[in-house]
PDB file as gemmi writes it, atoms N, CA and C in Angstrom:
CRYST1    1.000    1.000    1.000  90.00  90.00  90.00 P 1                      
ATOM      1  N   UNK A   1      93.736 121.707  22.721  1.00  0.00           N  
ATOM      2  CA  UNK A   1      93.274 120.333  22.702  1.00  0.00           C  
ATOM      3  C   UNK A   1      91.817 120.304  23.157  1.00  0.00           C  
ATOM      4  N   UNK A   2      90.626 119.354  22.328  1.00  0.00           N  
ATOM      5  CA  UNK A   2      89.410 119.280  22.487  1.00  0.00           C  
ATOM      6  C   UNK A   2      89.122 117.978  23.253  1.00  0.00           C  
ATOM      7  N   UNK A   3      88.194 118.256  24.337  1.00  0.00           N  
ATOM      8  CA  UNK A   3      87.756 117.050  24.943  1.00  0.00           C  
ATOM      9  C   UNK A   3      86.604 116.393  24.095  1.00  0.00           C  
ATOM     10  N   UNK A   4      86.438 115.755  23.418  1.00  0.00           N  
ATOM     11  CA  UNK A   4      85.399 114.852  22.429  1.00  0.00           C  
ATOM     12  C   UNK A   4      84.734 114.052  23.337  1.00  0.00           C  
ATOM     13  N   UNK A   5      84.616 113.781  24.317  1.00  0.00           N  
ATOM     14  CA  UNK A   5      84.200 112.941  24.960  1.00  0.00           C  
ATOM     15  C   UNK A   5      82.885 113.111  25.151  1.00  0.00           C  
ATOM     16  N   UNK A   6      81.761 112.255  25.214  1.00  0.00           N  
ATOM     17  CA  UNK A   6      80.176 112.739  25.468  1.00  0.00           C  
ATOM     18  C   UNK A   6      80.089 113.172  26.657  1.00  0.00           C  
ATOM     19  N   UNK A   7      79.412 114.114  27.285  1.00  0.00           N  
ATOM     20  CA  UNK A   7      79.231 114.164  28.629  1.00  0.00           C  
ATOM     21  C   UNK A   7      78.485 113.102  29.459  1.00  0.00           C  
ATOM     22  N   UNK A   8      76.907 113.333  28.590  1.00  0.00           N  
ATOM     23  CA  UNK A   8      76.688 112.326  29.107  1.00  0.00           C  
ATOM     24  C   UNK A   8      76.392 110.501  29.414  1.00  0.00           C  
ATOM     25  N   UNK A   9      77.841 110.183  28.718  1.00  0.00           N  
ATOM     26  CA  UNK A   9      78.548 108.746  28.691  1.00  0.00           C  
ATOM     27  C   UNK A   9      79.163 108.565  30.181  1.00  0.00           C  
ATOM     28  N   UNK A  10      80.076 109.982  30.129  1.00  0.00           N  
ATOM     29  CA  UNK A  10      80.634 110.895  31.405  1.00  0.00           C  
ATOM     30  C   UNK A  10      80.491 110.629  32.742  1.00  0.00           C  
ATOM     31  N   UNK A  11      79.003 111.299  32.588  1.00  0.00           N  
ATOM     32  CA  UNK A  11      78.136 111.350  33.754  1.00  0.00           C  
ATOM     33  C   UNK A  11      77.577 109.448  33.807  1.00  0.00           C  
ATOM     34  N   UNK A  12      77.141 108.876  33.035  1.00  0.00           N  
ATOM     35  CA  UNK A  12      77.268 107.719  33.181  1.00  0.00           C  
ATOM     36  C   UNK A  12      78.093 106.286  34.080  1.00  0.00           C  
ATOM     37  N   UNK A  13      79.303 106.840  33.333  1.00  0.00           N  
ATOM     38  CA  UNK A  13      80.106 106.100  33.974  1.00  0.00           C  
ATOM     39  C   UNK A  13      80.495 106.728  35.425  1.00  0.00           C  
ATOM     40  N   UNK A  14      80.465 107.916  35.954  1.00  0.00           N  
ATOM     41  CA  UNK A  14      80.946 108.467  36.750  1.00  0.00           C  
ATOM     42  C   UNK A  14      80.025 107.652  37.769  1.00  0.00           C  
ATOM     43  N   UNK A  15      78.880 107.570  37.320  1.00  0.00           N  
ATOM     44  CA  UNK A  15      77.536 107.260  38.477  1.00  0.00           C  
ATOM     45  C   UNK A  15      77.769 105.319  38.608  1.00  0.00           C  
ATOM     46  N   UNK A  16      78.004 104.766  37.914  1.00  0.00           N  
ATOM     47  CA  UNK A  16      78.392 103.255  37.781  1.00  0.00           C  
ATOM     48  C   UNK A  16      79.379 102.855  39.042  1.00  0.00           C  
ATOM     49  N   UNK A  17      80.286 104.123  38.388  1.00  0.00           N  
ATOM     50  CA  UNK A  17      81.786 103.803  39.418  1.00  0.00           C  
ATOM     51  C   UNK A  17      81.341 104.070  41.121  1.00  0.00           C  
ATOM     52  N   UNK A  18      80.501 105.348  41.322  1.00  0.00           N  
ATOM     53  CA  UNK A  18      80.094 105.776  42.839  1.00  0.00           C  
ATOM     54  C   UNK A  18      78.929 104.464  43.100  1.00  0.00           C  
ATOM     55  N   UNK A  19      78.186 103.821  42.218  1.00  0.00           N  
ATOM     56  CA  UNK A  19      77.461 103.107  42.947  1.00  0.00           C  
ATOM     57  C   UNK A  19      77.998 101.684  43.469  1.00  0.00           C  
ATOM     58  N   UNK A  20      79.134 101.432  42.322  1.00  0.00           N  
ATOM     59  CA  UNK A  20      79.913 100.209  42.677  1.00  0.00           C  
ATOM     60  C   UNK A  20      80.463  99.703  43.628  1.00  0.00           C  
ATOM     61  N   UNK A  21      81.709 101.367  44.270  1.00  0.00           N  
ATOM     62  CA  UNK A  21      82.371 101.950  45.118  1.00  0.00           C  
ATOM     63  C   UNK A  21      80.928 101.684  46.222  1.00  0.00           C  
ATOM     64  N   UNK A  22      79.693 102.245  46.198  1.00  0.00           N  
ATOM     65  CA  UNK A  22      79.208 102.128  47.128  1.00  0.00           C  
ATOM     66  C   UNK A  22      78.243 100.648  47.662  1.00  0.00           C  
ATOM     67  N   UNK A  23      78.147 100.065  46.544  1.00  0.00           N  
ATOM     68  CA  UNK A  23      78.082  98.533  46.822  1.00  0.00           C  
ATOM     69  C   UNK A  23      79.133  97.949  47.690  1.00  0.00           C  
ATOM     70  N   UNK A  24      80.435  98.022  46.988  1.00  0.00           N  
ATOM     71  CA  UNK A  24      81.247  97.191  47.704  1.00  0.00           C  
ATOM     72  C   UNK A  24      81.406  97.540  49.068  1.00  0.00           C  
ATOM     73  N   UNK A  25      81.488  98.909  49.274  1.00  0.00           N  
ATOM     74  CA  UNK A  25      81.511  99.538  50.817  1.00  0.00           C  
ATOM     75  C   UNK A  25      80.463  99.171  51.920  1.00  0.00           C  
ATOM     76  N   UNK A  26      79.128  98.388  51.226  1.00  0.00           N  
ATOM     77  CA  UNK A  26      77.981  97.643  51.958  1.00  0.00           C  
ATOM     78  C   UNK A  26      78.472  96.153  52.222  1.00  0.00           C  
ATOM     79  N   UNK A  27      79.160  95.678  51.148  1.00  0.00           N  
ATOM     80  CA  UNK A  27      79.023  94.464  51.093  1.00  0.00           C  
ATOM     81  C   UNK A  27      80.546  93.890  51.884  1.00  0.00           C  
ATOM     82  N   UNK A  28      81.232  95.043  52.005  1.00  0.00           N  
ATOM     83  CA  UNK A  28      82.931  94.800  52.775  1.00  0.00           C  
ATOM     84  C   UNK A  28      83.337  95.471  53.848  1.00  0.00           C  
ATOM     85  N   UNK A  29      82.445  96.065  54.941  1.00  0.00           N  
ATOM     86  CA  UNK A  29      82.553  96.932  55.725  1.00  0.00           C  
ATOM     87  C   UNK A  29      84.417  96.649  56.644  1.00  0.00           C  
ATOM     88  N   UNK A  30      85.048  98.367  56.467  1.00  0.00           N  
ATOM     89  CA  UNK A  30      86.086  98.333  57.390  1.00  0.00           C  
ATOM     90  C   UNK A  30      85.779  97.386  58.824  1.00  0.00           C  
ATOM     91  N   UNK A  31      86.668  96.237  59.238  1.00  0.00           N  
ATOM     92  CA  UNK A  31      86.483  95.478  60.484  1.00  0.00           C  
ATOM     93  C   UNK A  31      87.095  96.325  61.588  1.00  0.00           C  
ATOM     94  N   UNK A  32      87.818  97.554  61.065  1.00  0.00           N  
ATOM     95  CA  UNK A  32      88.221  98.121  61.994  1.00  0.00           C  
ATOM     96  C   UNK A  32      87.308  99.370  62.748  1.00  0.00           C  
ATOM     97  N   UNK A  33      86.636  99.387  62.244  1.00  0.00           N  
ATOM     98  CA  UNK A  33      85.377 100.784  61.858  1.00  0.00           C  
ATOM     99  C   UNK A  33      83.903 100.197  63.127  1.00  0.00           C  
ATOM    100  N   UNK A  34      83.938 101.139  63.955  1.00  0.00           N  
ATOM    101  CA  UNK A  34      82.518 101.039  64.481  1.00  0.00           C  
ATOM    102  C   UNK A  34      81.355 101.014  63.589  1.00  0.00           C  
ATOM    103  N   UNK A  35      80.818 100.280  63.349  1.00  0.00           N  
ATOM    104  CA  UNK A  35      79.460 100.521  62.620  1.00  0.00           C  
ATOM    105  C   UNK A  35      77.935 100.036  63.713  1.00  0.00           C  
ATOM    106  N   UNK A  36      77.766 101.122  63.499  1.00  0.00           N  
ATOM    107  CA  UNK A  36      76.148 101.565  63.902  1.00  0.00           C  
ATOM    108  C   UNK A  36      75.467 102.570  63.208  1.00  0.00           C  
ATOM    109  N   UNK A  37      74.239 101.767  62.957  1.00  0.00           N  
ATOM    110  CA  UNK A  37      73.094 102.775  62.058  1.00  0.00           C  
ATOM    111  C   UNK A  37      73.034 104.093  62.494  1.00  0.00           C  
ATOM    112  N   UNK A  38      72.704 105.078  61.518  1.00  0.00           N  
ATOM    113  CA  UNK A  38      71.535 105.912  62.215  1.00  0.00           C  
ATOM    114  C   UNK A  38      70.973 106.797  61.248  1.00  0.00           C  
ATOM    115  N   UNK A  39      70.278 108.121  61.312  1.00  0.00           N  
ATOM    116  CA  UNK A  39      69.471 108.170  60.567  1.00  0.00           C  
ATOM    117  C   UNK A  39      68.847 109.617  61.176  1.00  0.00           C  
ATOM    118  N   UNK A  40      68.685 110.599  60.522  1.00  0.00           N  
ATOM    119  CA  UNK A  40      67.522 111.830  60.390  1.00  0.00           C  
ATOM    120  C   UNK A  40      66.435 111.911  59.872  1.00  0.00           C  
ATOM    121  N   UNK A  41      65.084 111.940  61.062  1.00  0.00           N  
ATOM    122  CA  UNK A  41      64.436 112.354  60.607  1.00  0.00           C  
ATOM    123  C   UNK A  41      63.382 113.383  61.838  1.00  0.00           C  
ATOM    124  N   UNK A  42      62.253 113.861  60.585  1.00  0.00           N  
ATOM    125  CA  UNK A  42      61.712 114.931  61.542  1.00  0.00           C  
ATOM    126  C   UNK A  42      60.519 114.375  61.276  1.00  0.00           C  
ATOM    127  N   UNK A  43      60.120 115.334  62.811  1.00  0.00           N  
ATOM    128  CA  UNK A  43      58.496 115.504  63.444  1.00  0.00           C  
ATOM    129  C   UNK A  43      57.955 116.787  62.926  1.00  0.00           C  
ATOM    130  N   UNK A  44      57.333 117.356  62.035  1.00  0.00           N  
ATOM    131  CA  UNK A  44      56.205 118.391  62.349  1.00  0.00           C  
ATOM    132  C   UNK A  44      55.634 118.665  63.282  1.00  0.00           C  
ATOM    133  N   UNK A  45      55.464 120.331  63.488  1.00  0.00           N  
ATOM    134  CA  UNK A  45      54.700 120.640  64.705  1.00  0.00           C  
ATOM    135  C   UNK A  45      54.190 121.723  64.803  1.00  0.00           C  
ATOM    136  N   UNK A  46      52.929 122.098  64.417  1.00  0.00           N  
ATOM    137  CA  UNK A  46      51.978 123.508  64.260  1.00  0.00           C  
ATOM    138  C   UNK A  46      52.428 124.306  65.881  1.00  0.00           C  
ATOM    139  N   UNK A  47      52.954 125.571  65.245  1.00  0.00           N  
ATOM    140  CA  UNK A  47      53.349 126.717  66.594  1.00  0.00           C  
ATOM    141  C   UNK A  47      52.361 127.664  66.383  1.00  0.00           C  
ATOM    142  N   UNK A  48      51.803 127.475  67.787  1.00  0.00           N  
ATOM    143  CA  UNK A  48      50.474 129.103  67.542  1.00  0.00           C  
ATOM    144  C   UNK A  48      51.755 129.966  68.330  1.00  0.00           C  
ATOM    145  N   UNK A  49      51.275 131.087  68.075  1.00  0.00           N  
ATOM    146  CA  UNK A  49      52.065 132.371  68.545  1.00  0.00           C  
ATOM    147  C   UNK A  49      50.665 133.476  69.414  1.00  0.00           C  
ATOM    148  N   UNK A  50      51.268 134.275  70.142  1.00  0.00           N  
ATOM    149  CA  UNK A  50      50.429 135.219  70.454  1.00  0.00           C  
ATOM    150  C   UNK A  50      51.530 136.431  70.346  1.00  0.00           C  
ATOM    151  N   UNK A  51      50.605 137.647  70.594  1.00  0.00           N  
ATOM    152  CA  UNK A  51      51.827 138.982  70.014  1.00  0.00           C  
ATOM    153  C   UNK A  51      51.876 139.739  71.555  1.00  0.00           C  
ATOM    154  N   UNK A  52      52.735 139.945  71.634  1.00  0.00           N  
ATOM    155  CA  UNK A  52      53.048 141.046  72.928  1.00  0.00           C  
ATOM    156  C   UNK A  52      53.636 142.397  72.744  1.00  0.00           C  
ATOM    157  N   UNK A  53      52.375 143.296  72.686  1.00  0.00           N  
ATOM    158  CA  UNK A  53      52.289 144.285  72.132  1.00  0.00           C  
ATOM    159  C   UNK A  53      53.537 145.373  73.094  1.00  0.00           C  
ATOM    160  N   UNK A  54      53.048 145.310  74.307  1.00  0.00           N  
ATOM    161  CA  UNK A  54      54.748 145.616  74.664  1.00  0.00           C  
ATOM    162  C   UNK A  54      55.963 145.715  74.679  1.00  0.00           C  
ATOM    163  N   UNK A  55      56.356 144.474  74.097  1.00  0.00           N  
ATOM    164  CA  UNK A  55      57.865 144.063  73.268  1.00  0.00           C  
ATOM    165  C   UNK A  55      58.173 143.811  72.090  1.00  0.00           C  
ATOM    166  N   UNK A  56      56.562 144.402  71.598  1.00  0.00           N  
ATOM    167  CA  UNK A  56      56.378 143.802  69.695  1.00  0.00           C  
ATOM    168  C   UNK A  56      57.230 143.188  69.256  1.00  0.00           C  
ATOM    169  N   UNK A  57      56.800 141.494  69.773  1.00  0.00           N  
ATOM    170  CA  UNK A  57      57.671 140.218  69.607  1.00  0.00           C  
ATOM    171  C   UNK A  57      56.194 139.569  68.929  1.00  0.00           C  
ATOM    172  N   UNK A  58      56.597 137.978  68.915  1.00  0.00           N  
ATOM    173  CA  UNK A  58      55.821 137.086  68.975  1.00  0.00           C  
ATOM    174  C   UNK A  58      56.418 135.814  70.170  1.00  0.00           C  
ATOM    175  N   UNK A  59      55.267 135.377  70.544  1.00  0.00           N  
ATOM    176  CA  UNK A  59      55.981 134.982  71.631  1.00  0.00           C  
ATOM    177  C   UNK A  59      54.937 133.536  71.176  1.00  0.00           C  
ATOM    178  N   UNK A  60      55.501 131.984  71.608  1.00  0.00           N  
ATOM    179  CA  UNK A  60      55.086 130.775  71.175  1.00  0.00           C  
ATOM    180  C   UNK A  60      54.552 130.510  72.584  1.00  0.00           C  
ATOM    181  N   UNK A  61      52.924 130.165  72.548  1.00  0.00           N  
ATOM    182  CA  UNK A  61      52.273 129.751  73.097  1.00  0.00           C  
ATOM    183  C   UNK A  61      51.833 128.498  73.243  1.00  0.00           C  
ATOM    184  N   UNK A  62      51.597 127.608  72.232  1.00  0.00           N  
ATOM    185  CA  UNK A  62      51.406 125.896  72.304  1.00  0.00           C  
ATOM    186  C   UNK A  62      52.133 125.618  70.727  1.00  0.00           C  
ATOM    187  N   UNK A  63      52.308 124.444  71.200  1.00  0.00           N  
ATOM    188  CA  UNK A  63      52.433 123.859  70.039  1.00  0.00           C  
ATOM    189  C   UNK A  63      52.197 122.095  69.643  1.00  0.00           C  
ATOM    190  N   UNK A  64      52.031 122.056  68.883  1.00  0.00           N  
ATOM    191  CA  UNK A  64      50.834 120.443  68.520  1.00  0.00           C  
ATOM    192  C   UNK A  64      51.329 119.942  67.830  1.00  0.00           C  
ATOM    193  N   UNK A  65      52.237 118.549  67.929  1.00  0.00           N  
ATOM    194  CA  UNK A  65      52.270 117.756  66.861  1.00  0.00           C  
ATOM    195  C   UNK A  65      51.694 117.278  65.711  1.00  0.00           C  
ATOM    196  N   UNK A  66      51.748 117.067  64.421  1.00  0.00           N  
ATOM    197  CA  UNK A  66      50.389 117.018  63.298  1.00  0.00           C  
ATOM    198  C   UNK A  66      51.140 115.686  62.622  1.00  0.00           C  
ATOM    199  N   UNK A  67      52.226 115.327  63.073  1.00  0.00           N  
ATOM    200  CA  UNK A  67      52.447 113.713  62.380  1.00  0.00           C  
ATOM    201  C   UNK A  67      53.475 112.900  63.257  1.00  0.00           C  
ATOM    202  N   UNK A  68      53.463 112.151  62.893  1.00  0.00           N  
ATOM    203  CA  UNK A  68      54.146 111.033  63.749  1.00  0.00           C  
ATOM    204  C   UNK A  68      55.649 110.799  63.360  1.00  0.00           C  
ATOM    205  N   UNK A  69      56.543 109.944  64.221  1.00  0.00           N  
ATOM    206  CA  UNK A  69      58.062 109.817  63.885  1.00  0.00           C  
ATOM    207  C   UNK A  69      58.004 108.774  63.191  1.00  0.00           C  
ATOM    208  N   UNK A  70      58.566 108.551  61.750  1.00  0.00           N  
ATOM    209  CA  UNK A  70      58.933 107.728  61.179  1.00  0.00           C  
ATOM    210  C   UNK A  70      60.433 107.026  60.816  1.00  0.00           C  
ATOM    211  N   UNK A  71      60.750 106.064  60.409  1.00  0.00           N  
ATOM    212  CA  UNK A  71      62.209 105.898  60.490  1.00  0.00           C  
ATOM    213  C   UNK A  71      62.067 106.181  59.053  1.00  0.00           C  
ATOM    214  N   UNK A  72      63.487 107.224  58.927  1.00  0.00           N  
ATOM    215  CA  UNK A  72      64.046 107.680  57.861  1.00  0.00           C  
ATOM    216  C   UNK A  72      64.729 106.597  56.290  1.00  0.00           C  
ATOM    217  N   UNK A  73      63.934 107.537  55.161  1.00  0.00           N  
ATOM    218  CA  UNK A  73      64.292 106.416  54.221  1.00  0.00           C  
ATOM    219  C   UNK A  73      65.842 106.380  53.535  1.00  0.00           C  
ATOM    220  N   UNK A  74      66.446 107.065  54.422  1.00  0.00           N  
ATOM    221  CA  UNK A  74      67.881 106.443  53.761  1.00  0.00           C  
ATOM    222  C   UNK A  74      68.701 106.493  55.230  1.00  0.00           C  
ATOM    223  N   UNK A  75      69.462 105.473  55.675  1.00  0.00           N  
ATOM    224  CA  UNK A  75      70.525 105.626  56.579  1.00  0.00           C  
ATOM    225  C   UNK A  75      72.211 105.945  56.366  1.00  0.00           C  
ATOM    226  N   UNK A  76      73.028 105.525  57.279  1.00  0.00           N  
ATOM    227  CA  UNK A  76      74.312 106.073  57.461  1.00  0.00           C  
ATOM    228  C   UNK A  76      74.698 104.894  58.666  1.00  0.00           C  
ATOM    229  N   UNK A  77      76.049 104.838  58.209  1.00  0.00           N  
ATOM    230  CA  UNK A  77      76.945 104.100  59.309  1.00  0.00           C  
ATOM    231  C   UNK A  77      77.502 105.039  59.868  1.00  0.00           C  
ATOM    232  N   UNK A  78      78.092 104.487  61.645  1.00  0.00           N  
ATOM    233  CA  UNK A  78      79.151 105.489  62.040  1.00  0.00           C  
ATOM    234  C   UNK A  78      80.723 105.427  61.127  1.00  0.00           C  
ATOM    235  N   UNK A  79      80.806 104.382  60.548  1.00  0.00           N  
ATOM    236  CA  UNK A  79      81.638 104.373  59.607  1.00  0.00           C  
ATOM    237  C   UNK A  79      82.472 105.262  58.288  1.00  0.00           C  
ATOM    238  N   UNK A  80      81.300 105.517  57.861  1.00  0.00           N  
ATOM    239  CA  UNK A  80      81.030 106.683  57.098  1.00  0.00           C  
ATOM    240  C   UNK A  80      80.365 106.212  55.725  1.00  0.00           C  
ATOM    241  N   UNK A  81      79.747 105.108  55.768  1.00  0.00           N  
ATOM    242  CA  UNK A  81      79.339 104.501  54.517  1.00  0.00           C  
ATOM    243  C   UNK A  81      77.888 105.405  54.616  1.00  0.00           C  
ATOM    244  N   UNK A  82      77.209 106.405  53.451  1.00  0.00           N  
ATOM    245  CA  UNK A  82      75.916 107.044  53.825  1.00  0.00           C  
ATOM    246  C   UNK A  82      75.088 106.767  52.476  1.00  0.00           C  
ATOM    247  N   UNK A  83      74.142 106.499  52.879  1.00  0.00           N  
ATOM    248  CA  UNK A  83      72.809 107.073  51.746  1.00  0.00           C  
ATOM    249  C   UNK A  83      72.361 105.493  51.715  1.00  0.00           C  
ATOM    250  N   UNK A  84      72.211 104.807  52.327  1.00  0.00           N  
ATOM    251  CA  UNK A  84      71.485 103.633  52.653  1.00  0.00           C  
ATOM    252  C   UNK A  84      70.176 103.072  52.252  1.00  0.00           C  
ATOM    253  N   UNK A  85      69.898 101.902  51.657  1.00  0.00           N  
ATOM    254  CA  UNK A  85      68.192 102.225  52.301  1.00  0.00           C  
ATOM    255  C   UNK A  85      68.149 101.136  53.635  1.00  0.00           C  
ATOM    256  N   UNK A  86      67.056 101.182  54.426  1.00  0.00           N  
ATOM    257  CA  UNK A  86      67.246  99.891  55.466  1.00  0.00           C  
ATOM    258  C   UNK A  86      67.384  98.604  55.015  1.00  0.00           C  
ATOM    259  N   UNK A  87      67.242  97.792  53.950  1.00  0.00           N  
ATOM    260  CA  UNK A  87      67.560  96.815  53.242  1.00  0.00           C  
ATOM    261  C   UNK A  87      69.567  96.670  53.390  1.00  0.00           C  
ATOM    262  N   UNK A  88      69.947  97.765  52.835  1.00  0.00           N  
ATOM    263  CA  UNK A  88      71.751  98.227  52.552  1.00  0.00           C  
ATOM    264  C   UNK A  88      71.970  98.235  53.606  1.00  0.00           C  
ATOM    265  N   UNK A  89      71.604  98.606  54.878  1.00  0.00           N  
ATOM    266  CA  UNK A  89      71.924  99.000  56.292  1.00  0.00           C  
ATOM    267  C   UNK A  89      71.974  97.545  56.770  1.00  0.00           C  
ATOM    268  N   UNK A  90      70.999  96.666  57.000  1.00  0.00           N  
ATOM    269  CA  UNK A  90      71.150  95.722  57.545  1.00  0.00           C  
ATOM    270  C   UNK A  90      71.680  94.433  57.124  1.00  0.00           C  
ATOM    271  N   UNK A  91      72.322  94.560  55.537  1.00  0.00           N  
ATOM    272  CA  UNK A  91      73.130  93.624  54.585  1.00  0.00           C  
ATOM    273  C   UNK A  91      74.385  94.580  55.178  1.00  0.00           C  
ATOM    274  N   UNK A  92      74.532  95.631  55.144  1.00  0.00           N  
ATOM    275  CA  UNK A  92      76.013  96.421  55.853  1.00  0.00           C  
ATOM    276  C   UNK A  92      76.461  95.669  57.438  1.00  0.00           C  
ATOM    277  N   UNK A  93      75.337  95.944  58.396  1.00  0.00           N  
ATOM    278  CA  UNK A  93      75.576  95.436  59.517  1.00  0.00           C  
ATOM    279  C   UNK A  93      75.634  94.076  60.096  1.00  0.00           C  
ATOM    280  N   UNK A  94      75.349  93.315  58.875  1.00  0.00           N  
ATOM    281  CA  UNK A  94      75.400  91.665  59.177  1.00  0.00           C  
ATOM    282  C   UNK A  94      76.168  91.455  58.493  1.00  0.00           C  
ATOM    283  N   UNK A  95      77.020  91.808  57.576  1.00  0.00           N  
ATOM    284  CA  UNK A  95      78.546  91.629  56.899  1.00  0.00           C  
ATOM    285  C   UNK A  95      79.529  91.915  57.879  1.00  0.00           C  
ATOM    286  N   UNK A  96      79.463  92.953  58.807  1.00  0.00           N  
ATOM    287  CA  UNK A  96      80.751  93.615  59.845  1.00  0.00           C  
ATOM    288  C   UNK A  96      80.070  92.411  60.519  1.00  0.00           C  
ATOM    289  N   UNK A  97      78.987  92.283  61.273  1.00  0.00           N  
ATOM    290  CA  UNK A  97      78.881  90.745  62.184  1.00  0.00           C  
ATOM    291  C   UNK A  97      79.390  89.538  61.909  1.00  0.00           C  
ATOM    292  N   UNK A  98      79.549  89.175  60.554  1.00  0.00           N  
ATOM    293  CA  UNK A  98      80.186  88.242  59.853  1.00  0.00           C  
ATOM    294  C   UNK A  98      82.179  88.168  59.621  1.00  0.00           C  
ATOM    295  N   UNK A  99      82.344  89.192  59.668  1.00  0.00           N  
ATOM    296  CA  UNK A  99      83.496  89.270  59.919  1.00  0.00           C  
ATOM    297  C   UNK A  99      84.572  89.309  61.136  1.00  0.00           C  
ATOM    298  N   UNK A 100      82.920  89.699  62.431  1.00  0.00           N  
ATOM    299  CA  UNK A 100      83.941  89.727  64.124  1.00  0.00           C  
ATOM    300  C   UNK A 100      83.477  88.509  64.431  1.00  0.00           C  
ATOM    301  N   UNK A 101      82.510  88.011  64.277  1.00  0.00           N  
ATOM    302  CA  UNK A 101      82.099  86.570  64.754  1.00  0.00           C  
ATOM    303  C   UNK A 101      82.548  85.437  63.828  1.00  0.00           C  
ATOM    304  N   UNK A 102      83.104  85.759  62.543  1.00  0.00           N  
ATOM    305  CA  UNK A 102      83.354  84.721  61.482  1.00  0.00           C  
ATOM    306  C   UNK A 102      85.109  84.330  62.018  1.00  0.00           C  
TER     307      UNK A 102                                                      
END                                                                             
C-alpha cells in the first residue's frame, strides 16, 4: 500500500495543528498549573588566559564582559506551555489571572 499523500500538505497541516494546540494553551492556561515566566538568556564574556609553563595548563586570568543582559526573545511557563514571545507570555499570564480572580 502507497501513501499518496503530499508531504508537504503534511508538513502543513502538521504545523497548523501545533500552532493551534499552542494558541489555545496561551489563551486557556491549566487553573491548576503554577504559571510563572521565565526565560534563558546569556551574557558574553572575553577570557584572557595566561600559560603556566609548569603545569602546561592555561589558567584564566580576567575576564570582561563585552555585552549586556537582555530579556530573552522567546519565553516558557512553569506550566509547561514553551516558545513564547513576551506579547504570548503576558496574554498567557493574565488569562490564569483571569481565571483565579474571575
Amino acid at each position: 500500500m502507497t501513501d499518496d499523500r503530499d508531504p508537504e500538505a503534511s508538513l502543513q497541516e502538521w504545523k497548523e495543528t501545533m500552532q493551534a494546540e499552542h494558541d489555545d494553551a496561551i489563551a486557556n492556561p491549566d487553573p491548576d498549573e503554577d504559571h510563572r515566566i521565565e526565560g534563558v538568556t546569556q551574557v558574553n564574556y572575553r577570557m584572557y588566559f595566561a600559560y603556566d609553563a609548569d603545569s602546561d595548563e592555561l589558567e584564566r586570568t580576567e575576564r570582561e564582559q563585552v555585552d549586556e543582559l537582555r530579556d530573552p526573545e522567546l519565553l516558557a511557563c512553569a506550566c509547561g506551555v514553551r516558545g513564547m514571545t513576551p506579547e504570548e507570555a503576558r496574554q498567557h499570564v493574565a488569562a490564569a489571572h483571569e481565571q483565579t480572580d474571575g
